mmCIF file of C-alpha atoms in Angstrom:
data_model
loop_
_atom_site.group_PDB
_atom_site.id
_atom_site.type_symbol
_atom_site.label_atom_id
_atom_site.label_comp_id
_atom_site.label_asym_id
_atom_site.label_seq_id
_atom_site.Cartn_x
_atom_site.Cartn_y
_atom_site.Cartn_z
ATOM 1 C CA MET A 1 13.620 172.368 27.592
ATOM 2 C CA THR A 2 9.666 172.933 27.997
ATOM 3 C CA THR A 3 8.141 174.298 30.716
ATOM 4 C CA ARG A 4 6.730 170.978 32.767
ATOM 5 C CA PRO A 5 4.462 170.140 35.425
ATOM 6 C CA THR A 6 4.564 170.393 39.316
ATOM 7 C CA VAL A 7 4.019 167.918 41.761
ATOM 8 C CA ARG A 8 3.647 168.433 45.591
ATOM 9 C CA LEU A 9 4.441 166.668 48.170
ATOM 10 C CA ARG A 10 1.794 166.637 51.474
ATOM 11 C CA PRO A 11 2.719 168.146 54.555
ATOM 12 C CA GLN A 12 3.005 164.615 56.215
ATOM 13 C CA ALA A 13 5.602 162.643 53.377
ATOM 14 C CA ASN A 14 8.671 162.841 54.198
ATOM 15 C CA ALA A 15 10.892 165.105 51.433
ATOM 16 C CA ARG A 16 14.084 164.337 53.307
ATOM 17 C CA ARG A 17 14.102 160.382 52.423
ATOM 18 C CA ILE A 18 14.036 161.674 48.765
ATOM 19 C CA ARG A 19 16.417 164.211 49.252
ATOM 20 C CA HIS A 20 18.527 160.825 50.893
ATOM 21 C CA GLY A 21 17.639 158.690 47.446
ATOM 22 C CA PHE A 22 14.511 157.207 48.264
ATOM 23 C CA PRO A 23 12.817 156.112 44.676
ATOM 24 C CA TRP A 24 9.226 155.971 44.957
ATOM 25 C CA VAL A 25 6.877 159.095 46.280
ATOM 26 C CA TYR A 26 3.707 157.057 46.901
ATOM 27 C CA ALA A 27 0.203 157.817 45.939
ATOM 28 C CA ASN A 28 -1.194 158.844 50.044
ATOM 29 C CA GLU A 29 2.436 161.324 50.079
ATOM 30 C CA LEU A 30 1.397 163.388 46.938
ATOM 31 C CA VAL A 31 -1.110 165.975 46.636
ATOM 32 C CA THR A 32 -3.308 164.887 44.241
ATOM 33 C CA ASP A 33 -5.936 166.816 42.616
ATOM 34 C CA ARG A 34 -7.167 167.337 39.584
ATOM 35 C CA ARG A 35 -4.623 169.048 37.537
ATOM 36 C CA THR A 36 -2.386 165.925 39.320
ATOM 37 C CA LYS A 37 -4.627 163.481 38.239
ATOM 38 C CA ALA A 38 -5.491 164.471 34.821
ATOM 39 C CA LEU A 39 -1.689 163.883 34.214
ATOM 40 C CA ALA A 40 -0.379 161.157 31.238
ATOM 41 C CA ALA A 41 1.108 157.928 32.760
ATOM 42 C CA GLY A 42 4.868 158.573 32.094
ATOM 43 C CA SER A 43 4.343 162.507 31.888
ATOM 44 C CA ILE A 44 8.321 163.817 33.299
ATOM 45 C CA ALA A 45 7.827 166.600 36.440
ATOM 46 C CA THR A 46 8.777 168.595 38.615
ATOM 47 C CA LEU A 47 8.087 167.042 42.501
ATOM 48 C CA GLU A 48 8.772 170.184 44.959
ATOM 49 C CA ASP A 49 8.168 169.466 48.722
ATOM 50 C CA ASN A 50 5.075 170.947 51.218
ATOM 51 C CA ASP A 51 7.077 174.570 50.796
ATOM 52 C CA ARG A 52 6.898 174.592 47.327
ATOM 53 C CA ARG A 53 11.116 174.231 46.593
ATOM 54 C CA PRO A 54 11.769 172.110 43.986
ATOM 55 C CA LEU A 55 13.101 168.254 45.186
ATOM 56 C CA ALA A 56 13.931 166.271 42.412
ATOM 57 C CA THR A 57 12.891 164.952 38.699
ATOM 58 C CA VAL A 58 9.916 162.426 38.510
ATOM 59 C CA ALA A 59 7.993 160.452 36.085
ATOM 60 C CA ILE A 60 4.392 160.767 37.529
ATOM 61 C CA THR A 61 1.945 157.578 36.603
ATOM 62 C CA PRO A 62 -1.417 158.687 38.568
ATOM 63 C CA ALA A 63 -3.534 156.066 39.038
ATOM 64 C CA SER A 64 -0.159 153.570 40.609
ATOM 65 C CA LYS A 65 0.340 153.262 44.104
ATOM 66 C CA ILE A 66 3.865 154.405 43.155
ATOM 67 C CA ILE A 67 2.497 157.585 41.491
ATOM 68 C CA CYS A 68 6.302 158.882 41.450
ATOM 69 C CA ARG A 69 9.607 157.194 40.457
ATOM 70 C CA VAL A 70 12.188 160.070 41.234
ATOM 71 C CA LEU A 71 14.308 160.139 37.943
ATOM 72 C CA ASP A 72 16.845 162.733 38.937
ATOM 73 C CA LEU A 73 17.696 164.500 42.352
ATOM 74 C CA ASP A 74 18.241 167.609 40.163
ATOM 75 C CA PRO A 75 15.468 169.615 39.603
ATOM 76 C CA ASN A 76 15.900 170.433 36.196
ATOM 77 C CA ALA A 77 17.466 167.139 34.361
ATOM 78 C CA ASP A 78 16.541 166.760 30.846
ATOM 79 C CA ILE A 79 15.154 163.316 30.282
ATOM 80 C CA ALA A 80 16.394 163.052 27.164
ATOM 81 C CA THR A 81 19.413 160.912 25.058
ATOM 82 C CA ASP A 82 22.256 162.269 26.656
ATOM 83 C CA TRP A 83 20.783 161.631 30.549
ATOM 84 C CA ILE A 84 19.630 157.899 29.414
ATOM 85 C CA LYS A 85 23.090 157.591 27.919
ATOM 86 C CA ALA A 86 25.344 158.568 30.684
ATOM 87 C CA ARG A 87 22.967 156.315 33.135
ATOM 88 C CA ILE A 88 23.499 152.958 30.784
ATOM 89 C CA SER A 89 27.423 153.933 30.268
ATOM 90 C CA ALA A 90 27.974 153.837 33.677
ATOM 91 C CA ALA A 91 25.734 150.720 34.535
ATOM 92 C CA TYR A 92 27.885 149.020 31.505
ATOM 93 C CA THR A 93 30.881 150.321 32.887
ATOM 94 C CA HIS A 94 30.328 148.656 36.465
ATOM 95 C CA ARG A 95 29.459 145.193 34.459
ATOM 96 C CA GLU A 96 32.361 144.995 31.965
ATOM 97 C CA ARG A 97 34.442 145.233 35.575
ATOM 98 C CA LEU A 98 32.579 141.972 36.684
ATOM 99 C CA TYR A 99 32.521 139.921 33.917
ATOM 100 C CA ASP A 100 34.323 138.553 30.991
ATOM 101 C CA THR A 101 31.653 137.066 28.832
ATOM 102 C CA PRO A 102 28.060 139.549 27.348
ATOM 103 C CA PHE A 103 26.135 137.990 29.595
ATOM 104 C CA TYR A 104 25.008 139.491 32.822
ATOM 105 C CA ARG A 105 21.946 142.080 33.839
ATOM 106 C CA LEU A 106 23.106 145.456 32.537
ATOM 107 C CA ILE A 107 20.609 147.245 34.301
ATOM 108 C CA HIS A 108 18.706 146.663 37.593
ATOM 109 C CA ALA A 109 15.644 149.036 37.634
ATOM 110 C CA GLU A 110 16.128 151.796 40.729
ATOM 111 C CA ALA A 111 19.085 149.924 41.846
ATOM 112 C CA ASP A 112 21.089 151.684 38.224
ATOM 113 C CA ASP A 113 19.269 154.750 38.248
ATOM 114 C CA LEU A 114 16.678 153.819 35.203
ATOM 115 C CA PRO A 115 13.622 153.498 37.892
ATOM 116 C CA GLY A 116 11.420 150.435 36.469
ATOM 117 C CA VAL A 117 13.854 149.607 33.868
ATOM 118 C CA VAL A 118 15.214 145.689 33.717
ATOM 119 C CA ILE A 119 17.771 145.420 30.888
ATOM 120 C CA ASP A 120 19.767 141.911 30.469
ATOM 121 C CA ARG A 121 22.465 141.689 27.912
ATOM 122 C CA PHE A 122 23.205 138.261 25.463
ATOM 123 C CA GLY A 123 26.277 138.567 23.609
ATOM 124 C CA ASP A 124 24.800 140.831 20.649
ATOM 125 C CA VAL A 125 21.390 141.176 21.867
ATOM 126 C CA ALA A 126 19.577 143.004 24.437
ATOM 127 C CA VAL A 127 16.359 142.129 26.036
ATOM 128 C CA MET A 128 14.285 145.238 27.435
ATOM 129 C CA GLN A 129 11.456 145.143 29.988
ATOM 130 C CA PRO A 130 10.190 148.703 30.401
ATOM 131 C CA ASN A 131 8.157 148.207 33.787
ATOM 132 C CA ALA A 132 7.277 151.990 34.171
ATOM 133 C CA ALA A 133 5.321 153.989 31.576
ATOM 134 C CA TRP A 134 8.126 156.787 31.605
ATOM 135 C CA ALA A 135 10.486 154.382 30.134
ATOM 136 C CA ASP A 136 7.445 152.443 27.922
ATOM 137 C CA GLN A 137 7.262 155.992 25.903
ATOM 138 C CA LEU A 138 11.102 156.552 26.039
ATOM 139 C CA GLN A 139 11.529 153.020 24.831
ATOM 140 C CA ASP A 140 13.179 153.545 21.458
ATOM 141 C CA VAL A 141 15.775 156.201 22.849
ATOM 142 C CA LEU A 142 16.316 153.482 25.497
ATOM 143 C CA ALA A 143 16.954 150.686 22.895
ATOM 144 C CA ASP A 144 19.439 153.567 20.434
ATOM 145 C CA ALA A 145 21.288 153.919 23.641
ATOM 146 C CA LEU A 146 21.903 150.867 24.357
ATOM 147 C CA VAL A 147 23.375 150.225 20.876
ATOM 148 C CA GLU A 148 25.950 153.423 20.952
ATOM 149 C CA VAL A 149 26.946 152.163 24.308
ATOM 150 C CA THR A 150 27.200 148.843 24.702
ATOM 151 C CA GLY A 151 27.822 147.761 20.356
ATOM 152 C CA VAL A 152 24.534 145.347 20.968
ATOM 153 C CA THR A 153 23.080 144.890 17.338
ATOM 154 C CA THR A 154 19.398 143.762 18.532
ATOM 155 C CA VAL A 155 17.302 145.126 21.574
ATOM 156 C CA ILE A 156 14.068 143.410 21.993
ATOM 157 C CA LYS A 157 11.224 144.585 24.682
ATOM 158 C CA ASN A 158 9.379 142.247 26.600
ATOM 159 C CA ALA A 159 6.514 143.117 27.640
ATOM 160 C CA SER A 160 5.424 140.492 30.208
ATOM 161 C CA GLY A 161 5.005 140.476 33.944
ATOM 162 C CA ARG A 162 3.237 142.139 36.714
ATOM 163 C CA ALA A 163 4.779 145.282 36.745
ATOM 164 C CA ARG A 164 3.652 146.393 33.858
ATOM 165 C CA SER A 165 -0.092 146.177 34.303
ATOM 166 C CA LEU A 166 0.336 148.019 37.751
ATOM 167 C CA GLU A 167 1.271 150.337 35.547
ATOM 168 C CA GLY A 168 -1.187 150.004 33.066
ATOM 169 C CA LEU A 169 0.750 148.962 30.403
ATOM 170 C CA ASP A 170 0.380 146.699 27.513
ATOM 171 C CA GLU A 171 1.914 143.238 27.121
ATOM 172 C CA GLU A 172 3.036 143.178 23.505
ATOM 173 C CA ASN A 173 6.092 142.215 22.483
ATOM 174 C CA ALA A 174 8.542 144.137 20.127
ATOM 175 C CA VAL A 175 12.092 143.732 18.168
ATOM 176 C CA LEU A 176 12.932 147.568 18.606
ATOM 177 C CA CYS A 177 15.895 146.823 16.344
ATOM 178 C CA GLY A 178 17.972 144.200 14.445
ATOM 179 C CA ALA A 179 17.172 140.913 14.170
ATOM 180 C CA ALA A 180 15.449 138.205 16.939
ATOM 181 C CA PRO A 181 16.918 134.914 17.321
ATOM 182 C CA ASP A 182 14.834 132.174 18.357
ATOM 183 C CA PHE A 183 17.473 130.886 21.136
ATOM 184 C CA ILE A 184 21.110 131.770 22.322
ATOM 185 C CA GLU A 185 23.475 129.209 24.051
ATOM 186 C CA VAL A 186 24.440 131.599 27.098
ATOM 187 C CA PRO A 187 28.066 129.597 28.512
ATOM 188 C CA MET A 188 28.005 130.089 32.551
ATOM 189 C CA ASN A 189 29.600 128.446 35.140
ATOM 190 C CA GLY A 190 30.829 126.001 32.636
ATOM 191 C CA ALA A 191 27.263 124.696 31.355
ATOM 192 C CA ILE A 192 25.637 125.917 28.271
ATOM 193 C CA TYR A 193 22.260 127.401 28.269
ATOM 194 C CA ILE A 194 19.451 127.816 26.339
ATOM 195 C CA ALA A 195 17.678 130.842 26.801
ATOM 196 C CA ASP A 196 14.405 131.305 24.543
ATOM 197 C CA MET A 197 14.387 134.959 23.375
ATOM 198 C CA ILE A 198 10.540 135.042 22.249
ATOM 199 C CA ALA A 199 8.140 132.867 23.885
ATOM 200 C CA GLY A 200 10.723 132.681 27.503
ATOM 201 C CA GLN A 201 9.890 133.422 30.929
ATOM 202 C CA LYS A 202 11.265 137.153 31.757
ATOM 203 C CA THR A 203 13.985 138.156 29.698
ATOM 204 C CA GLY A 204 14.786 134.399 28.524
ATOM 205 C CA LEU A 205 17.240 133.313 31.547
ATOM 206 C CA PHE A 206 17.783 133.666 35.076
ATOM 207 C CA PHE A 207 21.161 135.770 35.560
ATOM 208 C CA ASP A 208 20.761 136.688 39.260
ATOM 209 C CA GLN A 209 21.765 132.854 40.710
ATOM 210 C CA ARG A 210 25.094 132.466 38.383
ATOM 211 C CA ASP A 211 26.503 132.505 42.336
ATOM 212 C CA ASN A 212 24.768 130.660 44.015
ATOM 213 C CA HIS A 213 24.926 128.191 40.824
ATOM 214 C CA ALA A 214 28.275 128.150 41.479
ATOM 215 C CA PHE A 215 28.400 127.176 45.108
ATOM 216 C CA VAL A 216 26.117 123.828 44.190
ATOM 217 C CA LYS A 217 28.720 123.138 41.106
ATOM 218 C CA SER A 218 31.373 123.234 44.222
ATOM 219 C CA LEU A 219 29.298 121.034 46.430
ATOM 220 C CA SER A 220 28.421 118.019 43.313
ATOM 221 C CA GLN A 221 31.560 116.460 42.611
ATOM 222 C CA GLY A 222 30.432 113.165 42.032
ATOM 223 C CA ALA A 223 27.255 113.642 43.560
ATOM 224 C CA THR A 224 23.579 112.655 42.525
ATOM 225 C CA VAL A 225 21.384 116.031 42.090
ATOM 226 C CA LEU A 226 18.002 116.789 42.170
ATOM 227 C CA ASP A 227 16.974 120.064 40.481
ATOM 228 C CA VAL A 228 12.879 121.639 41.242
ATOM 229 C CA PHE A 229 11.230 124.220 39.907
ATOM 230 C CA SER A 230 14.675 123.715 37.145
ATOM 231 C CA HIS A 231 13.075 126.125 34.591
ATOM 232 C CA VAL A 232 16.474 125.537 31.898
ATOM 233 C CA GLY A 233 18.458 123.600 34.119
ATOM 234 C CA GLY A 234 20.244 126.349 36.022
ATOM 235 C CA PHE A 235 21.328 124.413 38.973
ATOM 236 C CA SER A 236 21.330 121.061 37.377
ATOM 237 C CA LEU A 237 23.298 121.676 34.491
ATOM 238 C CA ALA A 238 25.702 123.665 36.723
ATOM 239 C CA ALA A 239 25.936 120.742 39.274
ATOM 240 C CA LEU A 240 27.184 118.261 35.746
ATOM 241 C CA ALA A 241 29.759 121.002 34.926
ATOM 242 C CA GLY A 242 31.029 120.394 38.679
ATOM 243 C CA GLY A 243 30.726 116.502 37.922
ATOM 244 C CA ALA A 244 27.803 115.253 39.194
ATOM 245 C CA ALA A 245 27.269 111.612 39.125
ATOM 246 C CA SER A 246 23.611 112.754 37.578
ATOM 247 C CA ALA A 247 21.321 115.014 37.912
ATOM 248 C CA VAL A 248 17.564 115.148 37.335
ATOM 249 C CA ALA A 249 15.214 118.422 36.759
ATOM 250 C CA VAL A 250 12.032 118.957 37.889
ATOM 251 C CA ASP A 251 9.575 121.525 36.085
ATOM 252 C CA GLY A 252 5.683 122.040 34.817
ATOM 253 C CA SER A 253 7.422 123.338 31.480
ATOM 254 C CA ALA A 254 8.044 121.210 29.204
ATOM 255 C CA ALA A 255 9.407 123.989 26.555
ATOM 256 C CA ALA A 256 11.838 124.606 29.645
ATOM 257 C CA LEU A 257 12.694 121.283 30.185
ATOM 258 C CA ASP A 258 13.427 120.861 26.704
ATOM 259 C CA LEU A 259 15.610 123.586 26.717
ATOM 260 C CA ALA A 260 17.799 122.235 29.862
ATOM 261 C CA THR A 261 18.050 119.163 27.458
ATOM 262 C CA ARG A 262 19.626 121.101 24.837
ATOM 263 C CA GLY A 263 21.679 122.577 27.070
ATOM 264 C CA ALA A 264 22.614 119.340 28.876
ATOM 265 C CA ASP A 265 23.579 117.509 25.240
ATOM 266 C CA LEU A 266 25.446 120.779 24.178
ATOM 267 C CA ALA A 267 27.793 120.336 27.034
ATOM 268 C CA GLY A 268 28.237 116.965 26.640
ATOM 269 C CA PHE A 269 26.427 116.113 29.770
ATOM 270 C CA ALA A 270 23.653 114.248 27.907
ATOM 271 C CA ASP A 271 24.004 110.263 29.617
ATOM 272 C CA ARG A 272 24.090 112.133 33.209
ATOM 273 C CA PHE A 273 20.608 114.270 32.495
ATOM 274 C CA LYS A 274 16.904 113.469 33.245
ATOM 275 C CA THR A 275 13.932 115.390 33.410
ATOM 276 C CA ARG A 276 10.879 114.806 35.026
ATOM 277 C CA GLN A 277 7.729 117.417 34.042
ATOM 278 C CA GLY A 278 5.035 118.033 36.922
ATOM 279 C CA ASP A 279 3.893 119.675 39.638
ATOM 280 C CA ALA A 280 7.124 120.115 41.971
ATOM 281 C CA PHE A 281 4.875 118.754 44.755
ATOM 282 C CA ASP A 282 3.392 115.886 43.213
ATOM 283 C CA VAL A 283 6.800 115.283 42.077
ATOM 284 C CA MET A 284 8.615 115.225 45.741
ATOM 285 C CA THR A 285 6.611 113.779 47.020
ATOM 286 C CA GLN A 286 6.422 110.669 45.008
ATOM 287 C CA MET A 287 10.104 110.044 44.548
ATOM 288 C CA GLN A 288 9.865 110.277 48.626
ATOM 289 C CA GLN A 289 7.371 107.600 48.419
ATOM 290 C CA ASN A 290 8.963 105.369 46.440
ATOM 291 C CA GLY A 291 12.363 105.785 48.346
ATOM 292 C CA LEU A 292 14.420 107.592 46.418
ATOM 293 C CA GLY A 293 17.046 110.144 47.684
ATOM 294 C CA PHE A 294 19.669 112.570 46.903
ATOM 295 C CA ASP A 295 23.184 114.002 47.895
ATOM 296 C CA VAL A 296 22.484 117.457 46.690
ATOM 297 C CA VAL A 297 18.528 118.609 46.644
ATOM 298 C CA ILE A 298 18.079 122.623 45.165
ATOM 299 C CA CYS A 299 14.253 124.128 45.456
ATOM 300 C CA ASP A 300 14.280 126.984 43.766
ATOM 301 C CA PRO A 301 10.246 128.575 43.127
ATOM 302 C CA PRO A 302 8.706 130.717 42.108
ATOM 303 C CA ALA A 303 7.951 133.635 43.942
ATOM 304 C CA PHE A 304 4.831 132.336 46.565
ATOM 305 C CA ALA A 305 4.343 135.846 47.852
ATOM 306 C CA PRO A 306 5.104 138.386 45.674
ATOM 307 C CA ASN A 307 2.730 140.536 47.824
ATOM 308 C CA LYS A 308 1.653 141.629 51.907
ATOM 309 C CA ASN A 309 -1.515 139.876 51.131
ATOM 310 C CA ALA A 310 -0.083 136.364 49.968
ATOM 311 C CA LEU A 311 2.736 136.603 52.797
ATOM 312 C CA ASP A 312 1.532 134.098 54.981
ATOM 313 C CA ALA A 313 0.229 131.793 52.198
ATOM 314 C CA GLY A 314 3.519 132.384 50.785
ATOM 315 C CA LEU A 315 6.014 131.248 54.163
ATOM 316 C CA ARG A 316 3.788 128.106 54.425
ATOM 317 C CA ALA A 317 4.321 127.296 51.013
ATOM 318 C CA TYR A 318 8.628 127.686 51.535
ATOM 319 C CA GLU A 319 8.496 125.647 54.704
ATOM 320 C CA ARG A 320 6.281 122.612 52.636
ATOM 321 C CA VAL A 321 9.242 122.773 49.963
ATOM 322 C CA ALA A 322 11.981 122.616 52.423
ATOM 323 C CA ARG A 323 10.544 119.419 54.326
ATOM 324 C CA LEU A 324 9.631 117.899 50.798
ATOM 325 C CA GLY A 325 13.419 118.985 49.817
ATOM 326 C CA ALA A 326 15.095 117.627 53.630
ATOM 327 C CA ASN A 327 13.319 114.356 53.251
ATOM 328 C CA LEU A 328 14.901 113.437 49.798
ATOM 329 C CA ILE A 329 18.653 114.168 50.983
ATOM 330 C CA VAL A 330 19.916 110.405 51.380
ATOM 331 C CA PRO A 331 19.847 109.522 55.162
ATOM 332 C CA GLU A 332 23.456 109.295 55.619
ATOM 333 C CA GLY A 333 23.446 112.887 54.784
ATOM 334 C CA GLY A 334 24.007 115.896 52.006
ATOM 335 C CA TYR A 335 23.267 119.322 50.753
ATOM 336 C CA LEU A 336 19.702 121.030 50.707
ATOM 337 C CA THR A 337 19.628 124.739 48.976
ATOM 338 C CA LEU A 338 16.631 126.674 48.855
ATOM 339 C CA CYS A 339 15.564 129.413 47.033
ATOM 340 C CA SER A 340 13.153 132.404 47.728
ATOM 341 C CA CYS A 341 12.707 135.498 45.166
ATOM 342 C CA SER A 342 9.797 137.458 46.800
ATOM 343 C CA HIS A 343 10.848 139.744 48.815
ATOM 344 C CA THR A 344 8.807 140.759 51.139
ATOM 345 C CA ALA A 345 9.498 136.916 52.420
ATOM 346 C CA THR A 346 12.489 138.544 54.662
ATOM 347 C CA PRO A 347 15.778 136.976 54.830
ATOM 348 C CA ASP A 348 14.634 136.429 59.147
ATOM 349 C CA LYS A 349 11.346 134.733 57.965
ATOM 350 C CA PHE A 350 12.190 132.858 54.638
ATOM 351 C CA ARG A 351 15.043 131.076 57.148
ATOM 352 C CA LEU A 352 12.614 130.398 59.906
ATOM 353 C CA ALA A 353 9.744 128.716 56.898
ATOM 354 C CA CYS A 354 13.179 126.603 56.153
ATOM 355 C CA VAL A 355 14.178 125.883 59.228
ATOM 356 C CA ARG A 356 10.620 124.745 60.474
ATOM 357 C CA GLY A 357 10.223 122.472 57.189
ATOM 358 C CA ILE A 358 13.472 120.808 57.655
ATOM 359 C CA GLY A 359 12.545 120.117 60.913
ATOM 360 C CA ARG A 360 9.257 118.781 60.349
ATOM 361 C CA ALA A 361 11.001 116.313 58.037
ATOM 362 C CA GLY A 362 12.512 115.084 61.270
ATOM 363 C CA ARG A 363 16.286 115.581 60.244
ATOM 364 C CA ARG A 364 18.837 118.238 61.458
ATOM 365 C CA ALA A 365 20.611 121.220 59.637
ATOM 366 C CA GLN A 366 23.813 123.412 59.557
ATOM 367 C CA LEU A 367 23.329 126.643 57.520
ATOM 368 C CA ILE A 368 26.491 126.806 55.688
ATOM 369 C CA ARG A 369 26.073 129.256 53.459
ATOM 370 C CA THR A 370 23.356 132.799 52.272
ATOM 371 C CA GLY A 371 23.768 133.565 49.543
ATOM 372 C CA TYR A 372 21.986 136.411 47.036
ATOM 373 C CA ALA A 373 22.159 137.543 43.594
ATOM 374 C CA GLY A 374 25.381 138.582 42.086
ATOM 375 C CA PRO A 375 26.759 141.718 41.687
ATOM 376 C CA ASP A 376 24.912 142.876 38.093
ATOM 377 C CA HIS A 377 21.904 142.456 40.311
ATOM 378 C CA PRO A 378 23.200 145.397 42.815
ATOM 379 C CA GLN A 379 20.493 146.580 45.754
ATOM 380 C CA HIS A 380 18.943 149.967 46.163
ATOM 381 C CA PRO A 381 20.522 150.913 49.613
ATOM 382 C CA GLN A 382 16.699 152.168 50.349
ATOM 383 C CA LEU A 383 14.888 149.483 48.715
ATOM 384 C CA ALA A 384 14.196 146.133 50.356
ATOM 385 C CA GLU A 385 12.615 145.072 47.118
ATOM 386 C CA SER A 386 15.826 145.235 45.002
ATOM 387 C CA GLY A 387 17.005 142.559 47.335
ATOM 388 C CA TYR A 388 14.775 139.762 46.519
ATOM 389 C CA LEU A 389 16.496 136.703 46.188
ATOM 390 C CA LYS A 390 17.547 134.970 49.188
ATOM 391 C CA ALA A 391 19.227 130.949 48.731
ATOM 392 C CA LEU A 392 19.981 128.983 51.122
ATOM 393 C CA THR A 393 22.400 126.293 51.335
ATOM 394 C CA PHE A 394 21.841 123.731 54.830
ATOM 395 C CA ARG A 395 23.945 120.828 55.476
ATOM 396 C CA ILE A 396 21.319 117.946 56.264
ATOM 397 C CA PHE A 397 21.554 115.095 58.802
#
């Protein structure tokens, strides 16, 4: 292995935290001399503590607030094909134990020991987001390892998202191997979802809500259902699979609603499914003004609080969603599921915002379930950001 650069922690940095598995080094924890600043983004380096004792193998991005990502606690680890294959193989073994169909999140970044890398599997197709500079540079090695370990035949690079811009990376999508289909049918919870492989959000479908979809499905026999911020019909199609009398999907994207309609048609739900395009807040307000009510309402908005600076405004938005959603539950009562994918909105803060919103609607509630992402989205035990998803289901009176 060729000699590689070394970088060193500042005296005030907590080396023990790194030894115990914390996966990041922040810019204010690292000695950033001229030599360190000159390193190319994505460079593999040896991290030393303040006494120059080797700590770990890291990838460095000098311009990022997360200046180092810990790749391996072995300071001499060779970050090459065999290393990558071993990480993918360990993650693959876990998913194959969980699911009997090849549709799941295969790699969940730091929690699967591949920092900054997200990979979702859609049968023979894998969609990869190399959101860190080191992974972007090794994208072909990652793709080859994916094919060898899992047997997929197509690997698509999705370069959208805020994380890549923070690393100074481009937004250019690419097919790294194989031939990419435009759409893939994904069976899940008795429904059929249509994933857009090329122009869809993120990797084309959100697998993280699988278990929360299943719970809403269990509540939906004979129910009227409203699915707000529906994307491709995640909750509404699952509810129809559970025997819902009807479901309405609301989203701002006509393309997403078209895919939801296609999924409903394929599953035989078309006669019970409707869509409404528009701003979710406006649509919910209009529905309330028109006296509409539903037995089950789900609101799964985008991240209203993507960072700490947006937290206060984000919590107010979640409170407003809760108020509007509670107002649309039929007077005799029903169920309201409220979701957040903002890691800065901690479970306690999100729950309190939801409770305030329900109270402002003049309704009472029982919290009957707290849900998170499924087990194919493991949480890194030292990284709160990896436990971003919360789904609270209330019984409304």
